[in-house]
Amino acid sequence: MSTDEATRNKATATRLHDAVSTRDPEIISKVIDELVAPDALFHTPVPMGSTGAQALKQVWTVLLRAFPDIQVAVEDVIAEGDKVVSRNTVTGTHRGEYQGMAPTGRSVTYGEIFILRFEGGRIAEIWGVVDVLSQMRQLGAVS
């Protein structure tokens, strides 16, 4: 795997981040279709009944409904071989139903780390670790 390939993969990951940063469902959906393999494998909790690019679109539909002002700040990006790792800080205000919870109006800030594996220039596999406990604490779901 060349340095050029790692650089291209990092640029692709940045394009995905830029798309989700628009908070525009049409742009997000279009870019996911372009950059994520239809059968991409997820090693994260994703909605049941969907896989690949479709699952990622569903995740963003849920997040945008729950946190319409969601922002993902990329703190670190490391690209090596066929993988790109990003450490992010997510912020948002709970304004819509989320995980069965009615909107609380509370703000949340939590961390996440994602590893993306690329194949043929597209995201083929995703691992994610999201600080859900911190998120749920801030929403008042757990003490």
Tab-separated table of N, CA and C in Angstrom:
chain	number	residue	atom	x	y	z
A	1	MET	N	0.861	-1.179	0.000
A	1	MET	CA	0.000	0.000	0.000
A	1	MET	C	0.900	1.233	0.000
A	2	SER	N	0.699	2.110	-0.951
A	2	SER	CA	1.572	3.275	-1.079
A	2	SER	C	1.099	4.431	-0.204
A	3	THR	N	2.016	5.360	0.005
A	3	THR	CA	1.686	6.587	0.730
A	3	THR	C	0.605	7.347	-0.028
A	4	ASP	N	0.678	7.316	-1.372
A	4	ASP	CA	-0.331	7.986	-2.193
A	4	ASP	C	-1.722	7.437	-1.898
A	5	GLU	N	-1.803	6.122	-1.751
A	5	GLU	CA	-3.086	5.493	-1.475
A	5	GLU	C	-3.614	5.915	-0.098
A	6	ALA	N	-2.746	5.957	0.898
A	6	ALA	CA	-3.145	6.405	2.239
A	6	ALA	C	-3.621	7.859	2.188
A	7	THR	N	-2.928	8.686	1.411
A	7	THR	CA	-3.321	10.091	1.252
A	7	THR	C	-4.688	10.203	0.583
A	8	ARG	N	-4.925	9.392	-0.452
A	8	ARG	CA	-6.238	9.393	-1.136
A	8	ARG	C	-7.345	8.938	-0.183
A	9	ASN	N	-7.055	7.896	0.613
A	9	ASN	CA	-8.055	7.401	1.565
A	9	ASN	C	-8.390	8.464	2.607
A	10	LYS	N	-7.363	9.176	3.068
A	10	LYS	CA	-7.567	10.247	4.044
A	10	LYS	C	-8.447	11.350	3.426
A	11	ALA	N	-8.204	11.680	2.168
A	11	ALA	CA	-9.008	12.694	1.476
A	11	ALA	C	-10.463	12.231	1.342
A	12	THR	N	-10.665	10.937	1.094
A	12	THR	CA	-12.024	10.393	1.000
A	12	THR	C	-12.726	10.483	2.349
A	13	ALA	N	-12.022	10.141	3.420
A	13	ALA	CA	-12.597	10.247	4.768
A	13	ALA	C	-12.976	11.701	5.068
A	14	THR	N	-12.132	12.634	4.633
A	14	THR	CA	-12.407	14.061	4.832
A	14	THR	C	-13.647	14.480	4.051
A	15	ARG	N	-13.817	13.965	2.839
A	15	ARG	CA	-15.028	14.278	2.044
A	15	ARG	C	-16.283	13.801	2.753
A	16	LEU	N	-16.215	12.614	3.361
A	16	LEU	CA	-17.371	12.100	4.101
A	16	LEU	C	-17.670	13.018	5.291
A	17	HIS	N	-16.626	13.397	6.038
A	17	HIS	CA	-16.805	14.303	7.175
A	17	HIS	C	-17.403	15.637	6.718
A	18	ASP	N	-16.889	16.187	5.618
A	18	ASP	CA	-17.404	17.456	5.102
A	18	ASP	C	-18.884	17.336	4.742
A	19	ALA	N	-19.281	16.197	4.187
A	19	ALA	CA	-20.689	15.988	3.824
A	19	ALA	C	-21.575	15.958	5.062
A	20	VAL	N	-21.175	15.195	6.094
A	20	VAL	CA	-22.021	15.118	7.286
A	20	VAL	C	-22.041	16.460	8.014
A	21	SER	N	-20.996	17.248	7.851
A	21	SER	CA	-20.944	18.566	8.486
A	21	SER	C	-21.967	19.540	7.903
A	22	THR	N	-22.460	19.253	6.703
A	22	THR	CA	-23.487	20.127	6.108
A	22	THR	C	-24.831	19.953	6.825
A	23	ARG	N	-25.017	18.788	7.476
A	23	ARG	CA	-26.283	18.424	8.118
A	23	ARG	C	-27.439	18.401	7.105
A	24	ASP	N	-27.111	18.273	5.836
A	24	ASP	CA	-28.116	18.212	4.768
A	24	ASP	C	-28.291	16.748	4.361
A	25	PRO	N	-29.469	16.157	4.686
A	25	PRO	CA	-29.672	14.727	4.414
A	25	PRO	C	-29.432	14.323	2.959
A	26	GLU	N	-29.780	15.186	2.004
A	26	GLU	CA	-29.578	14.847	0.586
A	26	GLU	C	-28.092	14.761	0.242
A	27	ILE	N	-27.327	15.744	0.705
A	27	ILE	CA	-25.878	15.746	0.443
A	27	ILE	C	-25.237	14.532	1.114
A	28	ILE	N	-25.597	14.283	2.379
A	28	ILE	CA	-25.029	13.153	3.121
A	28	ILE	C	-25.316	11.846	2.391
A	29	SER	N	-26.559	11.647	1.979
A	29	SER	CA	-26.962	10.415	1.293
A	29	SER	C	-26.185	10.234	-0.011
A	30	LYS	N	-26.077	11.300	-0.781
A	30	LYS	CA	-25.387	11.237	-2.075
A	30	LYS	C	-23.907	10.882	-1.884
A	31	VAL	N	-23.251	11.524	-0.909
A	31	VAL	CA	-21.829	11.275	-0.685
A	31	VAL	C	-21.604	9.874	-0.113
A	32	ILE	N	-22.496	9.415	0.767
A	32	ILE	CA	-22.384	8.043	1.279
A	32	ILE	C	-22.484	7.051	0.126
A	33	ASP	N	-23.439	7.255	-0.787
A	33	ASP	CA	-23.571	6.357	-1.941
A	33	ASP	C	-22.291	6.325	-2.772
A	34	GLU	N	-21.632	7.465	-2.863
A	34	GLU	CA	-20.428	7.565	-3.673
A	34	GLU	C	-19.205	6.947	-2.985
A	35	LEU	N	-19.089	7.137	-1.663
A	35	LEU	CA	-17.852	6.792	-0.969
A	35	LEU	C	-17.878	5.484	-0.186
A	36	VAL	N	-19.074	4.977	0.136
A	36	VAL	CA	-19.193	3.781	0.973
A	36	VAL	C	-19.695	2.623	0.120
A	37	ALA	N	-19.009	1.493	0.199
A	37	ALA	CA	-19.429	0.307	-0.553
A	37	ALA	C	-20.833	-0.104	-0.109
A	38	PRO	N	-21.685	-0.506	-1.059
A	38	PRO	CA	-23.057	-0.900	-0.711
A	38	PRO	C	-23.098	-2.015	0.338
A	39	ASP	N	-22.063	-2.860	0.345
A	39	ASP	CA	-22.028	-3.991	1.283
A	39	ASP	C	-20.963	-3.807	2.361
A	40	ALA	N	-20.622	-2.550	2.664
A	40	ALA	CA	-19.604	-2.275	3.696
A	40	ALA	C	-19.980	-2.980	4.995
A	41	LEU	N	-18.969	-3.488	5.676
A	41	LEU	CA	-19.183	-4.175	6.952
A	41	LEU	C	-19.081	-3.187	8.099
A	42	PHE	N	-19.997	-3.310	9.063
A	42	PHE	CA	-20.000	-2.444	10.231
A	42	PHE	C	-19.668	-3.246	11.474
A	43	HIS	N	-18.768	-2.704	12.277
A	43	HIS	CA	-18.439	-3.284	13.572
A	43	HIS	C	-18.812	-2.230	14.619
A	44	THR	N	-20.019	-1.725	14.487
A	44	THR	CA	-20.584	-0.715	15.385
A	44	THR	C	-22.059	-1.057	15.541
A	45	PRO	N	-22.696	-0.546	16.584
A	45	PRO	CA	-24.138	-0.784	16.675
A	45	PRO	C	-24.853	0.016	15.575
A	46	VAL	N	-25.436	-0.672	14.629
A	46	VAL	CA	-26.193	-0.001	13.557
A	46	VAL	C	-27.637	-0.500	13.575
A	47	PRO	N	-28.548	0.276	12.979
A	47	PRO	CA	-29.954	-0.140	12.960
A	47	PRO	C	-30.114	-1.531	12.356
A	48	MET	N	-30.971	-2.309	12.937
A	48	MET	CA	-31.230	-3.658	12.431
A	48	MET	C	-31.890	-3.571	11.059
A	49	GLY	N	-31.635	-4.564	10.254
A	49	GLY	CA	-32.305	-4.646	8.960
A	49	GLY	C	-31.637	-3.858	7.849
A	50	SER	N	-30.503	-3.234	8.121
A	50	SER	CA	-29.808	-2.548	7.037
A	50	SER	C	-28.310	-2.822	7.156
A	51	THR	N	-27.639	-2.742	6.012
A	51	THR	CA	-26.200	-2.973	5.980
A	51	THR	C	-25.560	-1.952	5.057
A	52	GLY	N	-24.248	-1.915	5.064
A	52	GLY	CA	-23.495	-1.100	4.124
A	52	GLY	C	-23.859	0.370	4.135
A	53	ALA	N	-23.834	0.957	2.941
A	53	ALA	CA	-24.125	2.387	2.789
A	53	ALA	C	-25.504	2.717	3.362
A	54	GLN	N	-26.466	1.810	3.183
A	54	GLN	CA	-27.837	2.030	3.673
A	54	GLN	C	-27.853	2.188	5.191
A	55	ALA	N	-27.077	1.389	5.902
A	55	ALA	CA	-27.019	1.468	7.361
A	55	ALA	C	-26.443	2.817	7.801
A	56	LEU	N	-25.393	3.279	7.112
A	56	LEU	CA	-24.784	4.557	7.469
A	56	LEU	C	-25.771	5.704	7.233
A	57	LYS	N	-26.524	5.627	6.155
A	57	LYS	CA	-27.553	6.650	5.904
A	57	LYS	C	-28.589	6.647	7.026
A	58	GLN	N	-28.975	5.462	7.468
A	58	GLN	CA	-29.966	5.338	8.534
A	58	GLN	C	-29.430	5.937	9.842
A	59	VAL	N	-28.162	5.693	10.139
A	59	VAL	CA	-27.527	6.265	11.333
A	59	VAL	C	-27.634	7.793	11.281
A	60	TRP	N	-27.310	8.375	10.130
A	60	TRP	CA	-27.343	9.835	10.017
A	60	TRP	C	-28.767	10.381	10.041
A	61	THR	N	-29.729	9.640	9.534
A	61	THR	CA	-31.134	10.062	9.626
A	61	THR	C	-31.544	10.169	11.092
A	62	VAL	N	-31.192	9.157	11.889
A	62	VAL	CA	-31.520	9.126	13.320
A	62	VAL	C	-30.812	10.274	14.047
A	63	LEU	N	-29.515	10.448	13.781
A	63	LEU	CA	-28.749	11.489	14.469
A	63	LEU	C	-29.260	12.892	14.133
A	64	LEU	N	-29.564	13.138	12.865
A	64	LEU	CA	-30.037	14.468	12.464
A	64	LEU	C	-31.427	14.773	13.025
A	65	ARG	N	-32.257	13.751	13.151
A	65	ARG	CA	-33.583	13.951	13.739
A	65	ARG	C	-33.433	14.284	15.230
A	66	ALA	N	-32.548	13.577	15.915
A	66	ALA	CA	-32.380	13.756	17.356
A	66	ALA	C	-31.574	15.010	17.699
A	67	PHE	N	-30.539	15.270	16.909
A	67	PHE	CA	-29.612	16.380	17.183
A	67	PHE	C	-29.456	17.218	15.910
A	68	PRO	N	-30.446	18.037	15.564
A	68	PRO	CA	-30.396	18.760	14.278
A	68	PRO	C	-29.192	19.689	14.133
A	69	ASP	N	-28.568	20.078	15.255
A	69	ASP	CA	-27.392	20.961	15.205
A	69	ASP	C	-26.089	20.189	15.408
A	70	ILE	N	-26.130	18.864	15.228
A	70	ILE	CA	-24.965	18.007	15.489
A	70	ILE	C	-23.723	18.518	14.746
A	71	GLN	N	-22.605	18.473	15.463
A	71	GLN	CA	-21.317	18.828	14.858
A	71	GLN	C	-20.300	17.764	15.254
A	72	VAL	N	-19.510	17.347	14.290
A	72	VAL	CA	-18.447	16.382	14.541
A	72	VAL	C	-17.121	17.091	14.262
A	73	ALA	N	-16.388	17.356	15.336
A	73	ALA	CA	-15.084	18.000	15.199
A	73	ALA	C	-14.017	16.914	15.154
A	74	VAL	N	-13.250	16.882	14.082
A	74	VAL	CA	-12.179	15.901	13.933
A	74	VAL	C	-10.963	16.417	14.696
A	75	GLU	N	-10.533	15.647	15.691
A	75	GLU	CA	-9.405	16.045	16.535
A	75	GLU	C	-8.087	15.490	15.998
A	76	ASP	N	-8.118	14.260	15.500
A	76	ASP	CA	-6.925	13.611	14.950
A	76	ASP	C	-7.336	12.728	13.785
A	77	VAL	N	-6.484	12.656	12.774
A	77	VAL	CA	-6.675	11.723	11.656
A	77	VAL	C	-5.325	11.078	11.375
A	78	ILE	N	-5.328	9.748	11.314
A	78	ILE	CA	-4.114	8.996	11.020
A	78	ILE	C	-4.450	8.059	9.870
A	79	ALA	N	-3.638	8.118	8.823
A	79	ALA	CA	-3.848	7.248	7.664
A	79	ALA	C	-2.605	6.397	7.457
A	80	GLU	N	-2.820	5.092	7.360
A	80	GLU	CA	-1.718	4.186	7.082
A	80	GLU	C	-2.274	2.976	6.356
A	81	GLY	N	-1.602	2.596	5.287
A	81	GLY	CA	-2.070	1.445	4.520
A	81	GLY	C	-3.485	1.677	4.016
A	82	ASP	N	-4.351	0.685	4.244
A	82	ASP	CA	-5.720	0.790	3.742
A	82	ASP	C	-6.692	1.302	4.811
A	83	LYS	N	-6.153	1.877	5.915
A	83	LYS	CA	-7.018	2.333	7.007
A	83	LYS	C	-6.806	3.808	7.324
A	84	VAL	N	-7.922	4.440	7.733
A	84	VAL	CA	-7.893	5.815	8.227
A	84	VAL	C	-8.584	5.798	9.582
A	85	VAL	N	-7.938	6.399	10.582
A	85	VAL	CA	-8.484	6.472	11.935
A	85	VAL	C	-8.777	7.935	12.235
A	86	SER	N	-9.969	8.197	12.788
A	86	SER	CA	-10.251	9.566	13.224
A	86	SER	C	-10.796	9.552	14.645
A	87	ARG	N	-10.300	10.512	15.438
A	87	ARG	CA	-10.786	10.727	16.797
A	87	ARG	C	-11.568	12.018	16.757
A	88	ASN	N	-12.830	11.940	17.169
A	88	ASN	CA	-13.747	13.063	17.011
A	88	ASN	C	-14.394	13.459	18.328
A	89	THR	N	-14.822	14.721	18.390
A	89	THR	CA	-15.668	15.197	19.470
A	89	THR	C	-16.996	15.599	18.843
A	90	VAL	N	-18.076	15.016	19.362
A	90	VAL	CA	-19.418	15.266	18.834
A	90	VAL	C	-20.171	16.156	19.816
A	91	THR	N	-20.840	17.177	19.282
A	91	THR	CA	-21.692	18.034	20.106
A	91	THR	C	-23.049	18.162	19.425
A	92	GLY	N	-24.067	18.395	20.229
A	92	GLY	CA	-25.399	18.598	19.679
A	92	GLY	C	-26.406	18.846	20.779
A	93	THR	N	-27.589	19.289	20.371
A	93	THR	CA	-28.681	19.554	21.296
A	93	THR	C	-29.805	18.571	21.003
A	94	HIS	N	-30.270	17.891	22.049
A	94	HIS	CA	-31.288	16.840	21.914
A	94	HIS	C	-32.663	17.466	21.666
A	95	ARG	N	-33.039	17.556	20.389
A	95	ARG	CA	-34.291	18.219	19.991
A	95	ARG	C	-35.319	17.261	19.376
A	96	GLY	N	-34.946	15.993	19.194
A	96	GLY	CA	-35.868	15.020	18.604
A	96	GLY	C	-35.721	13.679	19.300
A	97	GLU	N	-36.657	12.775	19.069
A	97	GLU	CA	-36.643	11.444	19.692
A	97	GLU	C	-35.301	10.768	19.415
A	98	TYR	N	-34.766	10.106	20.459
A	98	TYR	CA	-33.488	9.403	20.318
A	98	TYR	C	-33.462	8.236	21.284
A	99	GLN	N	-33.214	7.042	20.750
A	99	GLN	CA	-33.128	5.837	21.581
A	99	GLN	C	-34.356	5.700	22.487
A	100	GLY	N	-35.519	6.057	21.952
A	100	GLY	CA	-36.750	5.954	22.714
A	100	GLY	C	-36.989	7.093	23.690
A	101	MET	N	-36.098	8.054	23.725
A	101	MET	CA	-36.230	9.195	24.645
A	101	MET	C	-36.833	10.394	23.934
A	102	ALA	N	-37.816	11.022	24.587
A	102	ALA	CA	-38.374	12.273	24.071
A	102	ALA	C	-37.295	13.350	24.167
A	103	PRO	N	-37.393	14.400	23.340
A	103	PRO	CA	-36.391	15.469	23.374
A	103	PRO	C	-36.271	16.088	24.765
A	104	THR	N	-35.032	16.323	25.189
A	104	THR	CA	-34.782	16.915	26.508
A	104	THR	C	-34.318	18.366	26.396
A	105	GLY	N	-33.858	18.774	25.214
A	105	GLY	CA	-33.302	20.107	25.056
A	105	GLY	C	-31.886	20.220	25.608
A	106	ARG	N	-31.356	19.131	26.134
A	106	ARG	CA	-30.007	19.133	26.721
A	106	ARG	C	-28.938	19.075	25.629
A	107	SER	N	-27.806	19.700	25.942
A	107	SER	CA	-26.643	19.631	25.047
A	107	SER	C	-25.779	18.450	25.452
A	108	VAL	N	-25.177	17.821	24.463
A	108	VAL	CA	-24.259	16.714	24.723
A	108	VAL	C	-22.925	16.987	24.040
A	109	THR	N	-21.879	16.461	24.651
A	109	THR	CA	-20.537	16.462	24.070
A	109	THR	C	-19.932	15.114	24.425
A	110	TYR	N	-19.508	14.357	23.419
A	110	TYR	CA	-18.922	13.049	23.680
A	110	TYR	C	-17.887	12.721	22.619
A	111	GLY	N	-17.047	11.769	22.943
A	111	GLY	CA	-15.979	11.372	22.035
A	111	GLY	C	-16.317	10.108	21.264
A	112	GLU	N	-15.638	9.954	20.146
A	112	GLU	CA	-15.767	8.743	19.335
A	112	GLU	C	-14.483	8.547	18.557
A	113	ILE	N	-14.219	7.286	18.238
A	113	ILE	CA	-13.069	6.942	17.402
A	113	ILE	C	-13.564	5.981	16.326
A	114	PHE	N	-13.243	6.288	15.076
A	114	PHE	CA	-13.644	5.424	13.966
A	114	PHE	C	-12.424	4.994	13.166
A	115	ILE	N	-12.457	3.742	12.741
A	115	ILE	CA	-11.449	3.204	11.834
A	115	ILE	C	-12.185	2.819	10.559
A	116	LEU	N	-11.711	3.337	9.442
A	116	LEU	CA	-12.298	3.038	8.135
A	116	LEU	C	-11.275	2.243	7.333
A	117	ARG	N	-11.721	1.113	6.772
A	117	ARG	CA	-10.844	0.342	5.875
A	117	ARG	C	-11.336	0.554	4.450
A	118	PHE	N	-10.398	0.826	3.570
A	118	PHE	CA	-10.724	1.133	2.183
A	118	PHE	C	-10.380	-0.021	1.260
A	119	GLU	N	-11.168	-0.153	0.216
A	119	GLU	CA	-10.948	-1.149	-0.834
A	119	GLU	C	-11.393	-0.503	-2.138
A	120	GLY	N	-10.487	-0.400	-3.093
A	120	GLY	CA	-10.842	0.197	-4.382
A	120	GLY	C	-11.308	1.642	-4.259
A	121	GLY	N	-10.757	2.374	-3.290
A	121	GLY	CA	-11.096	3.782	-3.137
A	121	GLY	C	-12.368	4.070	-2.352
A	122	ARG	N	-13.067	3.012	-1.932
A	122	ARG	CA	-14.310	3.196	-1.174
A	122	ARG	C	-14.183	2.589	0.214
A	123	ILE	N	-15.002	3.091	1.132
A	123	ILE	CA	-15.013	2.564	2.490
A	123	ILE	C	-15.673	1.187	2.463
A	124	ALA	N	-14.920	0.162	2.878
A	124	ALA	CA	-15.399	-1.221	2.820
A	124	ALA	C	-15.723	-1.780	4.201
A	125	GLU	N	-15.168	-1.144	5.238
A	125	GLU	CA	-15.363	-1.668	6.591
A	125	GLU	C	-15.229	-0.508	7.575
A	126	ILE	N	-16.059	-0.532	8.627
A	126	ILE	CA	-16.069	0.534	9.625
A	126	ILE	C	-16.106	-0.071	11.022
A	127	TRP	N	-15.152	0.375	11.856
A	127	TRP	CA	-15.178	0.050	13.282
A	127	TRP	C	-15.407	1.369	14.009
A	128	GLY	N	-16.222	1.360	15.036
A	128	GLY	CA	-16.454	2.588	15.775
A	128	GLY	C	-16.592	2.342	17.258
A	129	VAL	N	-16.012	3.256	18.034
A	129	VAL	CA	-16.171	3.242	19.484
A	129	VAL	C	-16.715	4.620	19.842
A	130	VAL	N	-17.952	4.634	20.353
A	130	VAL	CA	-18.628	5.880	20.701
A	130	VAL	C	-18.885	5.872	22.200
A	131	ASP	N	-18.611	6.979	22.878
A	131	ASP	CA	-18.829	7.085	24.319
A	131	ASP	C	-20.324	7.288	24.598
A	132	VAL	N	-21.079	6.212	24.418
A	132	VAL	CA	-22.532	6.248	24.593
A	132	VAL	C	-22.902	6.490	26.057
A	133	LEU	N	-22.112	5.965	26.992
A	133	LEU	CA	-22.403	6.170	28.411
A	133	LEU	C	-22.385	7.663	28.751
A	134	SER	N	-21.380	8.370	28.285
A	134	SER	CA	-21.290	9.814	28.514
A	134	SER	C	-22.486	10.532	27.880
A	135	GLN	N	-22.818	10.136	26.659
A	135	GLN	CA	-23.964	10.717	25.950
A	135	GLN	C	-25.253	10.507	26.752
A	136	MET	N	-25.496	9.276	27.191
A	136	MET	CA	-26.728	8.952	27.934
A	136	MET	C	-26.764	9.659	29.293
A	137	ARG	N	-25.600	9.783	29.939
A	137	ARG	CA	-25.527	10.526	31.211
A	137	ARG	C	-25.959	11.965	31.013
A	138	GLN	N	-25.427	12.584	29.963
A	138	GLN	CA	-25.748	13.991	29.691
A	138	GLN	C	-27.214	14.193	29.323
A	139	LEU	N	-27.823	13.156	28.748
A	139	LEU	CA	-29.251	13.234	28.401
A	139	LEU	C	-30.140	12.895	29.596
A	140	GLY	N	-29.513	12.450	30.692
A	140	GLY	CA	-30.281	12.129	31.898
A	140	GLY	C	-30.881	10.729	31.890
A	141	ALA	N	-30.446	9.880	30.946
A	141	ALA	CA	-30.985	8.523	30.820
A	141	ALA	C	-30.360	7.583	31.863
A	142	VAL	N	-29.140	7.884	32.270
A	142	VAL	CA	-28.442	7.103	33.310
A	142	VAL	C	-27.774	8.077	34.279
A	143	SER	N	-27.582	7.612	35.512
A	143	SER	CA	-26.927	8.514	36.488
A	143	SER	C	-25.487	8.122	36.712
